[in-house]
Coordinates of C-alpha atoms and ligand atoms in Angstrom, one line a residue:
X1 CA 17.9 -7.8 34.4
X2 CA 18.5 -10.8 32.1
X3 CA 14.8 -11.5 32.3
X4 CA 14.0 -8.0 31.3
X5 CA 16.4 -8.1 28.3
X6 CA 15.0 -11.5 27.2
X7 CA 11.5 -10.1 27.5
X8 CA 12.4 -7.1 25.4
X9 CA 14.0 -9.3 22.7
X10 CA 10.9 -11.5 22.6
X11 CA 8.5 -8.6 22.6
X12 CA 10.1 -6.9 19.6
X13 CA 10.0 -10.1 17.6
X14 CA 6.4 -10.7 18.6
X15 CA 5.5 -7.1 17.4
X16 CA 7.3 -7.8 14.1
X17 CA 5.3 -11.0 13.5
X18 CA 1.9 -9.4 14.2
X19 CA 2.8 -6.3 12.1
X20 CA 3.3 -8.6 9.1
X21 CA 0.0 -10.4 9.9
X22 CA -1.7 -7.0 10.1
X23 CA -0.2 -6.0 6.7
X24 CA -1.4 -9.2 5.1
X25 CA -4.9 -8.9 6.6
X26 CA -5.1 -5.3 5.2
X27 CA -4.3 -6.5 1.7
X28 CA -7.5 -8.6 1.7
X29 CA -10.9 -7.3 0.6
X30 CA -12.4 -6.9 4.0
X31 CA -14.7 -4.0 4.8
X32 CA -13.6 -1.3 7.2
X33 CA -15.5 -2.4 10.4
X34 CA -13.9 -5.9 10.2
X35 CA -10.5 -4.4 9.7
X36 CA -11.0 -2.0 12.6
X37 CA -11.9 -4.8 15.0
X38 CA -9.0 -6.9 13.7
X39 CA -6.6 -3.9 14.2
X40 CA -7.8 -3.4 17.8
X41 CA -7.4 -7.1 18.6
X42 CA -3.9 -7.1 17.2
X43 CA -3.0 -4.0 19.1
X44 CA -4.1 -5.8 22.3
X45 CA -2.1 -8.8 21.3
X46 CA 1.0 -6.7 20.7
X47 CA 0.9 -4.2 23.6
X48 CA -1.1 -5.9 26.4
X49 CA -0.7 -9.6 26.2
X50 CA 3.2 -9.9 26.5
X51 CA 3.4 -7.7 29.7
X52 CA 0.4 -9.6 31.1
X53 CA 2.1 -12.9 30.5
X54 CA 5.3 -11.5 32.0
X55 CA 3.8 -10.6 35.3
X56 CA 2.6 -14.2 35.5
X57 CA -1.1 -14.0 35.0
X58 CA -1.1 -17.5 33.6
X59 CA 0.8 -18.9 36.5
X60 CA -1.5 -17.1 38.9
X61 CA -4.6 -18.5 37.3
X62 CA -3.3 -22.0 37.1
X63 CA -1.9 -21.7 40.7
X64 CA -5.2 -20.5 42.1
X65 CA -7.2 -23.3 40.5
X66 CA -4.8 -25.8 42.1
X67 CA -5.0 -24.1 45.4
X68 CA -8.8 -24.8 45.7
X69 CA -9.2 -27.0 48.9
X70 CA -9.3 -30.7 48.0
X71 CA -12.3 -31.4 50.2
X72 CA -14.4 -29.2 48.0
X73 CA -13.6 -31.4 45.0
X74 CA -14.5 -34.9 44.3
X75 CA -11.7 -37.4 43.9
X76 CA -12.3 -37.8 40.2
X77 CA -12.5 -34.1 39.7
X78 CA -9.2 -33.7 41.7
X79 CA -7.4 -36.3 39.6
X80 CA -8.7 -34.8 36.4
X81 CA -7.7 -31.3 37.5
X82 CA -4.2 -32.4 38.4
X83 CA -3.7 -34.3 35.1
X84 CA -5.1 -31.4 33.1
X85 CA -3.0 -28.8 34.9
X86 CA 0.2 -30.8 34.4
X87 CA -0.5 -31.3 30.7
X88 CA -1.6 -27.6 30.3
X89 CA 1.4 -26.3 32.2
X90 CA 3.9 -28.4 30.2
X91 CA 2.2 -27.7 26.9
X92 CA 1.8 -24.0 27.6
X93 CA 5.4 -23.7 28.7
X94 CA 6.6 -25.6 25.6
X95 CA 4.4 -23.5 23.2
X96 CA 5.3 -20.2 24.9
X97 CA 9.0 -21.2 24.8
X98 CA 8.8 -22.2 21.1
X99 CA 7.0 -19.0 20.3
X100 CA 9.6 -16.9 22.2
X101 CA 12.4 -18.5 20.2
X102 CA 10.5 -18.0 17.0
X103 CA 9.9 -14.3 17.9
X104 CA 13.6 -13.8 18.6
X105 CA 14.5 -15.4 15.2
X106 CA 12.0 -13.2 13.4
X107 CA 12.8 -9.9 15.2
X108 CA 16.6 -10.2 15.5
X109 CA 17.6 -12.2 12.5
X110 CA 14.9 -12.0 9.7
X111 CA 13.9 -8.4 10.3
X112 CA 17.4 -6.9 10.2
X113 CA 18.5 -9.1 7.3
X114 CA 15.5 -8.1 5.2
X115 CA 16.0 -4.4 6.2
X116 CA 19.6 -4.5 5.0
X117 CA 18.6 -6.3 1.8
X118 CA 15.9 -3.6 1.1
X119 CA 18.4 -0.8 1.7
X120 CA 20.8 -2.5 -0.7
X121 CA 18.2 -2.8 -3.4
X122 CA 19.0 -0.8 -6.5
X123 CA 16.8 0.6 -9.3
X124 CA 16.6 -1.9 -12.1
X125 CA 19.3 -1.4 -14.7
X126 CA 16.7 -0.5 -17.4
X127 CA 15.6 2.6 -15.4
X128 CA 17.0 6.0 -14.8
X129 CA 15.2 8.2 -12.2
X130 CA 15.3 11.9 -11.3
X131 CA 13.1 13.8 -8.9
X132 CA 12.5 17.4 -8.0
X133 CA 10.5 18.3 -4.9
X134 CA 8.1 21.2 -4.2
X135 CA 6.5 22.2 -0.9
X136 CA 3.0 23.1 -2.3
X137 CA 2.0 24.7 1.0
X138 CA 4.9 27.2 0.6
X139 CA 4.0 27.8 -3.0
X140 CA 0.4 28.5 -2.1
X141 CA 1.3 30.6 0.9
X142 CA -1.0 28.7 3.2
X143 CA -1.7 25.2 4.5
X144 CA -4.1 23.6 2.0
X145 CA -6.2 21.7 4.7
X146 CA -9.6 21.8 6.3
X147 CA -10.0 24.7 8.7
X148 CA -10.8 22.5 11.7
X149 CA -10.9 18.9 13.0
X150 CA -8.5 16.1 13.6
X151 CA -7.1 16.0 10.1
X152 CA -6.6 19.8 10.0
X153 CA -4.6 19.6 13.2
X154 CA -2.4 16.8 11.9
X155 CA -1.8 18.6 8.6
X156 CA -0.4 21.6 10.5
X157 CA 2.3 19.7 12.4
X158 CA 5.7 20.9 11.4
X159 CA 7.1 17.4 10.8
X160 CA 4.3 16.4 8.5
X161 CA 5.3 16.1 4.9
X162 CA 1.8 15.9 3.5
X163 CA 2.2 18.8 1.1
X164 CA 5.8 18.2 0.0
X165 CA 5.4 16.6 -3.4
X166 CA 8.0 14.6 -5.3
X167 CA 7.8 15.0 -9.1
X168 CA 9.6 11.9 -10.4
X169 CA 10.7 11.3 -14.0
X170 CA 11.4 7.6 -14.7
X171 CA 13.1 6.7 -18.0
X172 CA 12.5 3.1 -18.7
X173 CA 14.2 1.0 -21.5
X174 CA 12.0 -1.8 -22.6
X175 CA 12.6 -4.7 -25.0
X176 CA 10.3 -5.0 -28.1
X177 CA 9.1 -1.4 -27.8
X178 CA 7.8 -0.2 -31.2
X179 CA 10.2 2.4 -32.6
X180 CA 7.3 4.9 -32.9
X181 CA 7.0 4.9 -29.0
X182 CA 10.5 6.2 -28.4
X183 CA 10.1 9.0 -25.9
X184 CA 6.4 8.2 -25.2
X185 CA 5.4 9.8 -21.9
X186 CA 3.0 8.5 -19.3
X187 CA 1.8 10.6 -16.4
X188 CA 1.1 8.2 -13.5
X189 CA -1.1 9.5 -10.7
X190 CA -2.4 7.4 -7.8
X191 CA -4.2 7.5 -4.5
X192 CA -5.6 11.0 -4.5
X193 CA -7.9 10.2 -1.6
X194 CA -10.2 13.2 -1.8
X195 CA -11.6 13.7 1.7
X196 CA -11.0 17.3 2.6
X197 CA -7.3 17.4 3.7
X198 CA -5.4 18.1 1.5
X199 CA -7.9 20.6 0.2
X200 CA -8.8 21.2 -3.4
X201 CA -6.1 24.0 -4.0
X202 CA -3.4 21.4 -3.3
X203 CA -4.6 19.0 -5.9
X204 CA -5.3 21.7 -8.5
X205 CA -1.9 23.2 -8.0
X206 CA -0.3 19.7 -8.5
X207 CA -2.4 19.1 -11.7
X208 CA -1.4 22.5 -13.1
X209 CA 2.3 21.7 -12.3
X210 CA 2.0 18.4 -14.1
X211 CA 0.7 20.2 -17.2
X212 CA 3.3 22.9 -17.1
X213 CA 6.0 20.1 -17.2
X214 CA 4.5 19.2 -20.6
X215 CA 1.3 17.5 -21.8
X216 CA 1.9 13.7 -21.5
X217 CA 1.0 11.3 -24.3
X218 CA -0.9 9.0 -21.9
X219 CA -2.3 9.4 -18.4
X220 CA -2.8 6.5 -16.0
X221 CA -4.7 6.9 -12.7
X222 CA -4.4 3.8 -10.5
X223 CA -7.3 4.3 -8.1
X224 CA -8.3 5.5 -4.7
X225 CA -9.9 8.7 -5.9
X226 CA -12.1 9.3 -2.9
X227 CA -12.4 8.7 0.8
X228 CA -15.9 10.0 1.6
X229 CA -19.4 9.6 0.3
X230 CA -19.4 13.2 -1.2
X231 CA -15.9 13.9 -2.5
X232 CA -16.5 12.3 -5.9
X233 CA -17.6 15.9 -6.6
X234 CA -14.0 16.9 -6.6
X235 CA -13.1 14.5 -9.5
X236 CA -14.2 16.7 -12.4
X237 CA -12.8 20.1 -11.1
X238 CA -9.4 18.5 -10.2
X239 CA -8.8 15.8 -12.9
X240 CA -10.5 18.0 -15.4
X241 CA -7.4 20.2 -15.4
X242 CA -5.4 17.4 -17.1
X243 CA -4.7 17.3 -20.8
X244 CA -3.1 14.5 -22.8
X245 CA -2.1 13.8 -26.4
X246 CA -3.4 10.2 -26.9
X247 CA -5.3 8.5 -24.1
X248 CA -6.2 8.7 -20.4
X249 CA -7.0 5.6 -18.5
X250 CA -8.4 5.2 -15.0
X251 CA -9.2 2.4 -12.6
X252 CA -10.6 2.3 -9.0
X253 CA -9.1 1.2 -5.7
X254 CA -10.2 -0.2 -2.4
X255 CA -11.3 3.1 -1.0
X256 CA -13.5 3.8 -4.0
X257 CA -14.9 0.3 -3.5
X258 CA -15.9 1.3 0.1
X259 CA -17.4 4.6 -1.0
X260 CA -19.0 5.6 -4.3
X261 CA -17.6 3.4 -7.1
X262 CA -20.4 4.2 -9.6
X263 CA -20.1 7.9 -9.2
X264 CA -16.3 7.7 -9.7
X265 CA -16.7 5.6 -12.8
X266 CA -19.3 8.0 -14.3
X267 CA -17.0 10.9 -13.7
X268 CA -14.0 9.2 -15.3
X269 CA -16.2 8.7 -18.4
X270 CA -17.4 12.3 -18.3
X271 CA -13.7 13.4 -18.4
X272 CA -13.2 11.2 -21.5
X273 CA -11.0 8.8 -19.5
X274 CA -11.1 5.2 -20.6
X275 CA -12.5 3.7 -17.4
X276 CA -11.2 0.2 -17.9
X277 CA -12.2 -1.6 -14.6
X278 CA -11.2 -5.2 -14.7
X279 CA -11.0 -5.3 -18.5
X280 CA -8.5 -5.0 -21.4
X281 CA -8.7 -2.7 -24.3
X282 CA -6.6 -2.4 -27.4
X283 CA -5.7 1.2 -28.5
X284 CA -3.6 2.6 -31.3
X285 CA -0.8 4.8 -30.1
X286 CA 1.3 6.5 -32.7
X287 CA 0.1 3.9 -35.2
X288 CA 1.0 0.9 -33.1
X289 CA -1.3 -1.3 -31.0
X290 CA -1.1 -1.2 -27.2
X291 CA -3.1 -3.4 -24.9
X292 CA -4.1 -1.6 -21.7
X293 CA -5.4 -3.8 -18.9
X294 CA -7.1 -2.8 -15.7
X295 CA -6.9 -4.9 -12.5
X296 CA -9.0 -3.7 -9.6
X297 CA -8.8 -6.9 -7.7
X298 CA -9.1 -8.3 -5.1
X299 CA -11.8 -5.7 -4.3
X300 CA -13.6 -5.7 -7.6
X301 CA -14.2 -9.0 -9.3
X302 CA -13.8 -11.0 -11.5
X303 CA -10.1 -10.9 -12.3
X304 CA -9.5 -9.6 -15.9
X305 CA -10.0 -12.4 -18.5
X306 CA -7.1 -12.2 -21.0
X307 CA -8.1 -15.4 -22.9
X308 CA -9.0 -13.5 -26.1
X309 CA -6.4 -10.7 -25.5
X310 CA -4.0 -10.4 -28.5
X311 CA -0.3 -10.5 -27.9
X312 CA 1.7 -7.3 -28.1
X313 CA 2.8 -4.6 -25.7
X314 CA 0.8 -4.9 -22.5
X315 CA 0.4 -2.0 -20.0
X316 CA -1.4 -2.9 -16.8
X317 CA -3.0 -0.5 -14.3
X318 CA -3.4 -2.3 -11.0
X319 CA -4.4 -0.6 -7.8
X320 CA -2.3 -2.9 -5.7
X321 CA 1.2 -4.2 -6.6
X322 CA 0.1 -7.5 -5.0
X323 CA -1.1 -8.5 -8.5
X324 CA 2.5 -8.7 -9.7
X325 CA 2.6 -12.5 -10.0
X326 CA -0.6 -12.4 -12.1
X327 CA 1.0 -9.7 -14.3
X328 CA 4.1 -11.9 -14.7
X329 CA 2.0 -14.9 -15.7
X330 CA 0.2 -12.8 -18.2
X331 CA 3.2 -11.3 -20.0
X332 CA 2.6 -7.7 -18.8
X333 CA 5.6 -5.6 -19.8
X334 CA 4.8 -2.5 -17.7
X335 CA 2.6 -2.5 -14.6
X336 CA 1.7 0.7 -12.7
X337 CA 0.4 0.5 -9.2
X338 CA -0.2 2.5 -6.0
X339 CA -2.1 1.5 -2.9
X340 CA 0.8 1.2 -0.4
X341 CA 1.7 4.9 -0.1
X342 CA 5.3 4.0 0.7
X343 CA 4.0 3.1 4.2
X344 CA 3.3 6.8 4.9
X345 CA 5.2 6.8 8.2
X346 CA 8.8 5.8 7.5
X347 CA 11.3 5.3 10.2
X348 CA 15.0 6.4 9.6
X349 CA 17.1 3.4 8.3
X350 CA 14.2 0.9 8.8
X351 CA 11.8 2.4 6.3
X352 CA 8.1 1.5 6.2
X353 CA 6.3 -0.6 8.8
X354 CA 2.6 -0.7 8.1
X355 CA 2.0 -1.5 4.4
X356 CA -1.4 -3.1 3.4
X357 CA 0.2 -5.7 1.2
X358 CA 0.3 -9.5 1.0
X359 CA 4.1 -9.0 0.6
X360 CA 4.2 -6.7 3.6
X361 CA 6.9 -4.1 3.0
X362 CA 8.4 -5.6 -0.1
X363 CA 6.6 -3.4 -2.7
X364 CA 5.9 -0.4 -0.5
X365 CA 7.2 2.1 -3.2
X366 CA 9.6 2.2 -6.1
X367 CA 10.4 0.3 -9.3
X368 CA 11.0 -3.4 -9.5
X369 CA 11.9 -5.8 -12.3
X370 CA 10.2 -9.1 -11.7
X371 CA 10.9 -11.5 -14.5
X372 CA 10.1 -9.6 -17.6
X373 CA 7.5 -7.3 -15.9
X374 CA 8.6 -3.9 -14.8
X375 CA 6.5 -2.7 -11.8
X376 CA 6.3 0.9 -10.7
X377 CA 4.7 1.6 -7.3
X378 CA 3.7 5.2 -6.9
X379 CA 3.5 6.6 -3.3
X380 CA 0.2 8.4 -4.2
X381 CA -0.8 12.0 -3.6
X382 CA -3.1 11.8 -0.7
X383 CA -4.1 9.4 2.1
X384 CA -6.9 8.9 4.5
X385 CA -4.6 9.4 7.4
X386 CA -3.2 12.9 6.9
X387 CA 0.3 12.0 8.1
X388 CA 3.5 11.4 6.1
X389 CA 7.0 11.2 7.5
X390 CA 10.1 10.6 5.2
X391 CA 7.5 9.7 2.6
X392 CA 6.6 12.5 0.2
X393 CA 3.5 12.4 -2.0
X394 CA 4.5 11.5 -5.5
X395 CA 3.6 12.1 -9.2
X396 CA 5.5 10.0 -11.7
X397 CA 6.2 10.8 -15.4
X398 CA 7.4 7.6 -17.2
X399 CA 9.3 8.0 -20.4
X400 CA 9.5 4.9 -22.6
X401 CA 12.7 4.1 -24.6
X402 CA 13.7 1.2 -26.8
X403 CA 16.1 -1.1 -25.0
X404 CA 19.7 -1.4 -26.3
X405 CA 21.3 -4.1 -24.1
X406 CA 20.6 -6.4 -21.2
X407 CA 17.5 -4.7 -20.0
X408 CA 13.8 -5.5 -19.4
Ligands
FE2_501 FE1 -4.7 4.5 -1.2

């Protein structure tokens, strides 16, 4: 029984370690086939290797090599085999033991401690948030999904929150904000992932709802528009429903990079969006200059060059929040990101598990103040995998205010 408990403790820690490694690998600009093979190998490593080790496969293999009759081996070979086996056994026992202790520390000390810290994390003082939630499927009177196939089946599961959208309003108080921008509104959309499910009526309903809440001054779309080679055709009918007072900006994400980036960029431009890619642009908003920067890295290169970029208020659209350190170094005041989808499948109390980020679960969703950079990570509206639990799709409306105290 003690062996079994010990094995369980080690296995959980081992799974934690390799989940973090998977998250980090998924944050890198590898193409899908590479990631698929990696995922399969890691799944084998997590689910098959520990039980295999526990039933003593290693011992069996080593034991059988030693049990070969001595007369079939030369003296030299026998000596070598014995020495090698002794070293291998002691080394493998030492390494396995060290790895087992490391797994227990990660799984039963680091993981709970980080989970508690994450649960205790509060919204930065400079922010005030409110959310209302709408079940779009109920509003439409039907499930807005493809009529058949795997995605359609998942979309119809009762527990799936794919169509329950959070409309979040985030009031942010920022230092050095020009007085003219008091109350300036930014509609932030991310990760639409047009692929078929959710179907077009879901997105058009959400766009109409965003407009009925008031036409924003700016619109920022932080990438992952499409997830197929043909669904760029949805961009104009869906995003074409949006209106704005001053400017609309758009960048691409890793799924656009995998699919049809040029089609997506062309469609942004046809909709009169400023398709900023990995560049910066100075625009005049209510008579004041604003520098808007796009960061589509690490998938699209090169990283934005800000050498000649004037100082002033800097708004950055970055597909992944992983660019936060870059944003801090470059004096970005407000950074909008998506990509992580809140983890999509969240477990009660523990939260997200699989998050394609260099920082693993740290920036899965929400608002963070890192130095003087305020980062908002939107959960996105869609997702290639049509499953969401405890993780509603999200639209954010950010309202800017001038700071009056110890705030960002
Ligand atoms: Fe995405």
